[in-house]
Amino acid sequence: MSLSPSTEPIKLPPMLGLPADFTVPDVIPLTTPSVPVPSIINTERALERAAESLRAASGPVAVDTERAQGIQYGIRAFLVQLKREDKLYLIDPEAFSDLRIINDALADAEWIIHAATQDFPSLDLLGMRPRLLFDTELGARLAGLERVNLGAVVEELLGYKLEKKHSQEDWSQRPLPESWLNYACLDVDVLADLRDALEEVLEDQGKLEYARQEFAYLCSLPPADPAAKKAERWRKAKGRNTLRSVPQLTALRNLWFERDKLAQKKDIDSKALLSDAALVEAAQKMPRNVPAIMAIPGFRTRLLKREGPRWVRAIVSASRGEDPAPYTIPATAPPPLKAWETKRPISLEILSEVRKIVQRESERLNIPAQNIISADCIRRLCWDPPEPYSQEALLEALRSHDVRPWQIEILAPDLHEVFQRHLG
């Protein structure tokens, strides 16, 4: 089902007295929000007034954030936009230790967010997390829309064209230009109407309960632990696979964490400070003095001109074998598929059949296969099926992988038939 405007311009009847060639555009550019752009909230008193106003209002609240990824260090938000009823709020989170007062004011409200998992990490840092959620991006996926970015979904369902030209700006800049604030307001200004349009589409398709369960699941996810995520992230450095020895890997790890500490201190994105390629080359060559490290492209910059000893210490420590990095870490996921044929051929057969079931249901429901059930869940379930096998054991295994009830209802009967046939 598509509610998009016609691709052909609309010609109006001649009795309106307009020129014969006058047409109505199929998509209307949206350049200003429905209410004036408010002043930025950056004082405690203004924040308290905003919390009081939000608490007194009713209905859902639209929420969005603007970050400076690729420019500033970390994932923090530099602007939080809200709209409840007919009032917009722009909050400068850098002016406050957290925004728990806003979170408390919205404790019982449904939050409308587009792609909530992208905003959750920044909101978590501010002490904000919804109890009730409508994720318009996820709703669009479940509705079967081909494109699910905010601009595309707004155009498809509301007939408006949003400008996205400021999405990659440095939102840490102060003061923020008026044109940026206008852009930021537009994103939340449309969310309530978009939510209602998507709810109608999902209800017509019989998928509204699916969406409600997905939104509740997102709300139940615990905040991510930044330290845990960072511990092994150095292994994802581009080019790491070219390093062939433990000292080289250890040097890369040491350099990666030194870069991270320095980036945090200077409040600049780590890769903007020093590229992965430079770290990997330094780990390959293992230079032992400042001139040698500075000869590697990327290390001789204005921001790094006094940091040579930092890198040398990291490399020398690695060369001495201090706290060596494991060449590999224990795998928690199933092995690559090429290993299944010899190690567990029955699991491979089950996986092949399960994938066909998921793809069939994806096509039948017009929902992406990844939203029917995650590929990781399928692989884990097929690699290590319940033993001894029973239908109840399968249901319990699905629940343990956080498969939602609507997904279990769709998949479990056919999955049981496959597992029962192979495992008895």
mmCIF file of C-alpha atoms in Angstrom, residues 119-258:
data_model
loop_
_atom_site.group_PDB
_atom_site.id
_atom_site.type_symbol
_atom_site.label_atom_id
_atom_site.label_comp_id
_atom_site.label_asym_id
_atom_site.label_seq_id
_atom_site.Cartn_x
_atom_site.Cartn_y
_atom_site.Cartn_z
ATOM 1 C CA ASP A 119 19.263 8.563 19.092
ATOM 2 C CA PHE A 120 19.158 6.320 22.177
ATOM 3 C CA PRO A 121 22.938 6.411 22.893
ATOM 4 C CA SER A 122 22.977 10.222 22.917
ATOM 5 C CA LEU A 123 19.761 10.423 24.927
ATOM 6 C CA ASP A 124 21.074 7.854 27.423
ATOM 7 C CA LEU A 125 24.022 10.138 28.176
ATOM 8 C CA LEU A 126 21.485 12.826 29.104
ATOM 9 C CA GLY A 127 19.381 10.574 31.317
ATOM 10 C CA MET A 128 16.576 10.350 28.770
ATOM 11 C CA ARG A 129 14.834 7.153 27.629
ATOM 12 C CA PRO A 130 11.151 6.617 26.723
ATOM 13 C CA ARG A 131 8.811 4.169 28.400
ATOM 14 C CA LEU A 132 6.455 4.321 25.409
ATOM 15 C CA LEU A 133 7.717 4.684 21.845
ATOM 16 C CA PHE A 134 6.569 5.032 18.251
ATOM 17 C CA ASP A 135 9.576 4.651 15.948
ATOM 18 C CA THR A 136 8.578 6.000 12.545
ATOM 19 C CA GLU A 137 11.595 4.472 10.788
ATOM 20 C CA LEU A 138 10.881 0.998 12.139
ATOM 21 C CA GLY A 139 7.181 1.484 11.454
ATOM 22 C CA ALA A 140 8.004 2.316 7.829
ATOM 23 C CA ARG A 141 10.053 -0.884 7.533
ATOM 24 C CA LEU A 142 7.194 -2.984 8.876
ATOM 25 C CA ALA A 143 4.801 -1.206 6.504
ATOM 26 C CA GLY A 144 6.965 -2.304 3.575
ATOM 27 C CA LEU A 145 8.085 1.125 2.381
ATOM 28 C CA GLU A 146 11.059 0.885 0.020
ATOM 29 C CA ARG A 147 12.911 3.899 1.465
ATOM 30 C CA VAL A 148 12.751 4.568 5.193
ATOM 31 C CA ASN A 149 14.903 7.654 5.817
ATOM 32 C CA LEU A 150 12.882 10.503 7.298
ATOM 33 C CA GLY A 151 12.759 12.602 4.140
ATOM 34 C CA ALA A 152 11.584 9.691 2.006
ATOM 35 C CA VAL A 153 8.892 8.553 4.454
ATOM 36 C CA VAL A 154 7.570 12.096 4.914
ATOM 37 C CA GLU A 155 7.406 12.504 1.143
ATOM 38 C CA GLU A 156 5.745 9.115 0.676
ATOM 39 C CA LEU A 157 3.058 9.489 3.321
ATOM 40 C CA LEU A 158 2.599 13.248 3.844
ATOM 41 C CA GLY A 159 3.536 14.703 0.456
ATOM 42 C CA TYR A 160 6.135 17.114 1.861
ATOM 43 C CA LYS A 161 9.769 17.439 0.842
ATOM 44 C CA LEU A 162 12.188 17.972 3.731
ATOM 45 C CA GLU A 163 15.555 19.568 3.105
ATOM 46 C CA LYS A 164 18.361 17.528 4.728
ATOM 47 C CA LYS A 165 21.243 19.840 3.828
ATOM 48 C CA HIS A 166 22.275 20.506 7.452
ATOM 49 C CA SER A 167 22.366 16.918 8.722
ATOM 50 C CA GLN A 168 26.185 16.702 8.570
ATOM 51 C CA GLU A 169 26.972 20.090 10.100
ATOM 52 C CA ASP A 170 29.109 20.680 13.187
ATOM 53 C CA TRP A 171 26.285 21.082 15.687
ATOM 54 C CA SER A 172 28.757 21.874 18.479
ATOM 55 C CA GLN A 173 29.158 25.318 16.892
ATOM 56 C CA ARG A 174 27.862 28.243 18.953
ATOM 57 C CA PRO A 175 25.839 30.238 18.193
ATOM 58 C CA LEU A 176 23.869 27.960 15.892
ATOM 59 C CA PRO A 177 22.757 29.681 12.661
ATOM 60 C CA GLU A 178 19.045 30.390 12.313
ATOM 61 C CA SER A 179 18.854 28.265 9.173
ATOM 62 C CA TRP A 180 20.138 25.267 11.131
ATOM 63 C CA LEU A 181 17.587 25.806 13.903
ATOM 64 C CA ASN A 182 14.828 26.027 11.290
ATOM 65 C CA TYR A 183 16.001 22.711 9.835
ATOM 66 C CA ALA A 184 16.126 21.116 13.299
ATOM 67 C CA CYS A 185 12.560 22.199 14.063
ATOM 68 C CA LEU A 186 11.214 20.796 10.807
ATOM 69 C CA ASP A 187 12.318 17.259 11.692
ATOM 70 C CA VAL A 188 10.204 17.137 14.863
ATOM 71 C CA ASP A 189 7.404 19.285 13.442
ATOM 72 C CA VAL A 190 6.314 16.529 11.040
ATOM 73 C CA LEU A 191 6.702 13.531 13.346
ATOM 74 C CA ALA A 192 3.235 13.549 14.951
ATOM 75 C CA ASP A 193 1.493 13.633 11.560
ATOM 76 C CA LEU A 194 3.871 10.987 10.256
ATOM 77 C CA ARG A 195 3.155 8.782 13.272
ATOM 78 C CA ASP A 196 -0.607 8.991 12.647
ATOM 79 C CA ALA A 197 -0.200 8.229 8.941
ATOM 80 C CA LEU A 198 1.984 5.205 9.661
ATOM 81 C CA GLU A 199 -0.375 3.933 12.337
ATOM 82 C CA GLU A 200 -3.202 4.021 9.808
ATOM 83 C CA VAL A 201 -1.144 2.146 7.200
ATOM 84 C CA LEU A 202 0.004 -0.476 9.719
ATOM 85 C CA GLU A 203 -3.555 -0.983 10.973
ATOM 86 C CA ASP A 204 -4.853 -1.417 7.411
ATOM 87 C CA GLN A 205 -2.112 -4.015 6.801
ATOM 88 C CA GLY A 206 -2.829 -5.886 10.046
ATOM 89 C CA LYS A 207 0.673 -5.069 11.358
ATOM 90 C CA LEU A 208 -0.027 -2.542 14.102
ATOM 91 C CA GLU A 209 0.401 -5.129 16.845
ATOM 92 C CA TYR A 210 3.717 -6.165 15.289
ATOM 93 C CA ALA A 211 4.860 -2.546 15.519
ATOM 94 C CA ARG A 212 3.716 -2.160 19.118
ATOM 95 C CA GLN A 213 5.713 -5.212 20.162
ATOM 96 C CA GLU A 214 8.798 -3.946 18.330
ATOM 97 C CA PHE A 215 8.538 -0.525 19.951
ATOM 98 C CA ALA A 216 8.131 -2.072 23.411
ATOM 99 C CA TYR A 217 11.190 -4.244 22.774
ATOM 100 C CA LEU A 218 13.305 -1.198 21.909
ATOM 101 C CA CYS A 219 12.200 0.504 25.134
ATOM 102 C CA SER A 220 13.248 -2.576 27.099
ATOM 103 C CA LEU A 221 16.816 -2.585 25.803
ATOM 104 C CA PRO A 222 19.327 -1.543 28.478
ATOM 105 C CA PRO A 223 21.629 1.400 27.771
ATOM 106 C CA ALA A 224 24.831 0.328 26.030
ATOM 107 C CA ASP A 225 28.010 0.151 28.112
ATOM 108 C CA PRO A 226 30.489 2.457 26.305
ATOM 109 C CA ALA A 227 33.508 0.897 28.070
ATOM 110 C CA ALA A 228 32.503 -2.635 27.075
ATOM 111 C CA LYS A 229 31.976 -1.584 23.456
ATOM 112 C CA LYS A 230 35.348 0.178 23.378
ATOM 113 C CA ALA A 231 37.382 -2.727 24.809
ATOM 114 C CA GLU A 232 37.768 -4.612 21.524
ATOM 115 C CA ARG A 233 36.770 -1.948 19.018
ATOM 116 C CA TRP A 234 40.400 -1.481 18.022
ATOM 117 C CA ARG A 235 40.194 -4.839 16.253
ATOM 118 C CA LYS A 236 37.839 -3.230 13.726
ATOM 119 C CA ALA A 237 40.488 -0.777 12.555
ATOM 120 C CA LYS A 238 40.639 -0.883 8.778
ATOM 121 C CA GLY A 239 43.725 -2.815 7.697
ATOM 122 C CA ARG A 240 44.159 -4.738 10.964
ATOM 123 C CA ASN A 241 44.248 -8.033 9.048
ATOM 124 C CA THR A 242 47.571 -7.018 7.489
ATOM 125 C CA LEU A 243 49.269 -7.327 10.888
ATOM 126 C CA ARG A 244 50.874 -10.750 11.282
ATOM 127 C CA SER A 245 52.403 -10.816 14.757
ATOM 128 C CA VAL A 246 51.292 -10.353 18.342
ATOM 129 C CA PRO A 247 53.666 -7.375 18.889
ATOM 130 C CA GLN A 248 52.170 -5.650 15.854
ATOM 131 C CA LEU A 249 48.629 -6.281 17.108
ATOM 132 C CA THR A 250 49.611 -5.057 20.563
ATOM 133 C CA ALA A 251 51.128 -1.931 19.038
ATOM 134 C CA LEU A 252 47.897 -1.265 17.142
ATOM 135 C CA ARG A 253 45.849 -1.684 20.312
ATOM 136 C CA ASN A 254 48.156 0.612 22.294
ATOM 137 C CA LEU A 255 48.144 3.246 19.554
ATOM 138 C CA TRP A 256 44.354 3.022 19.194
ATOM 139 C CA PHE A 257 43.779 3.693 22.904
ATOM 140 C CA GLU A 258 46.337 6.503 22.951
#
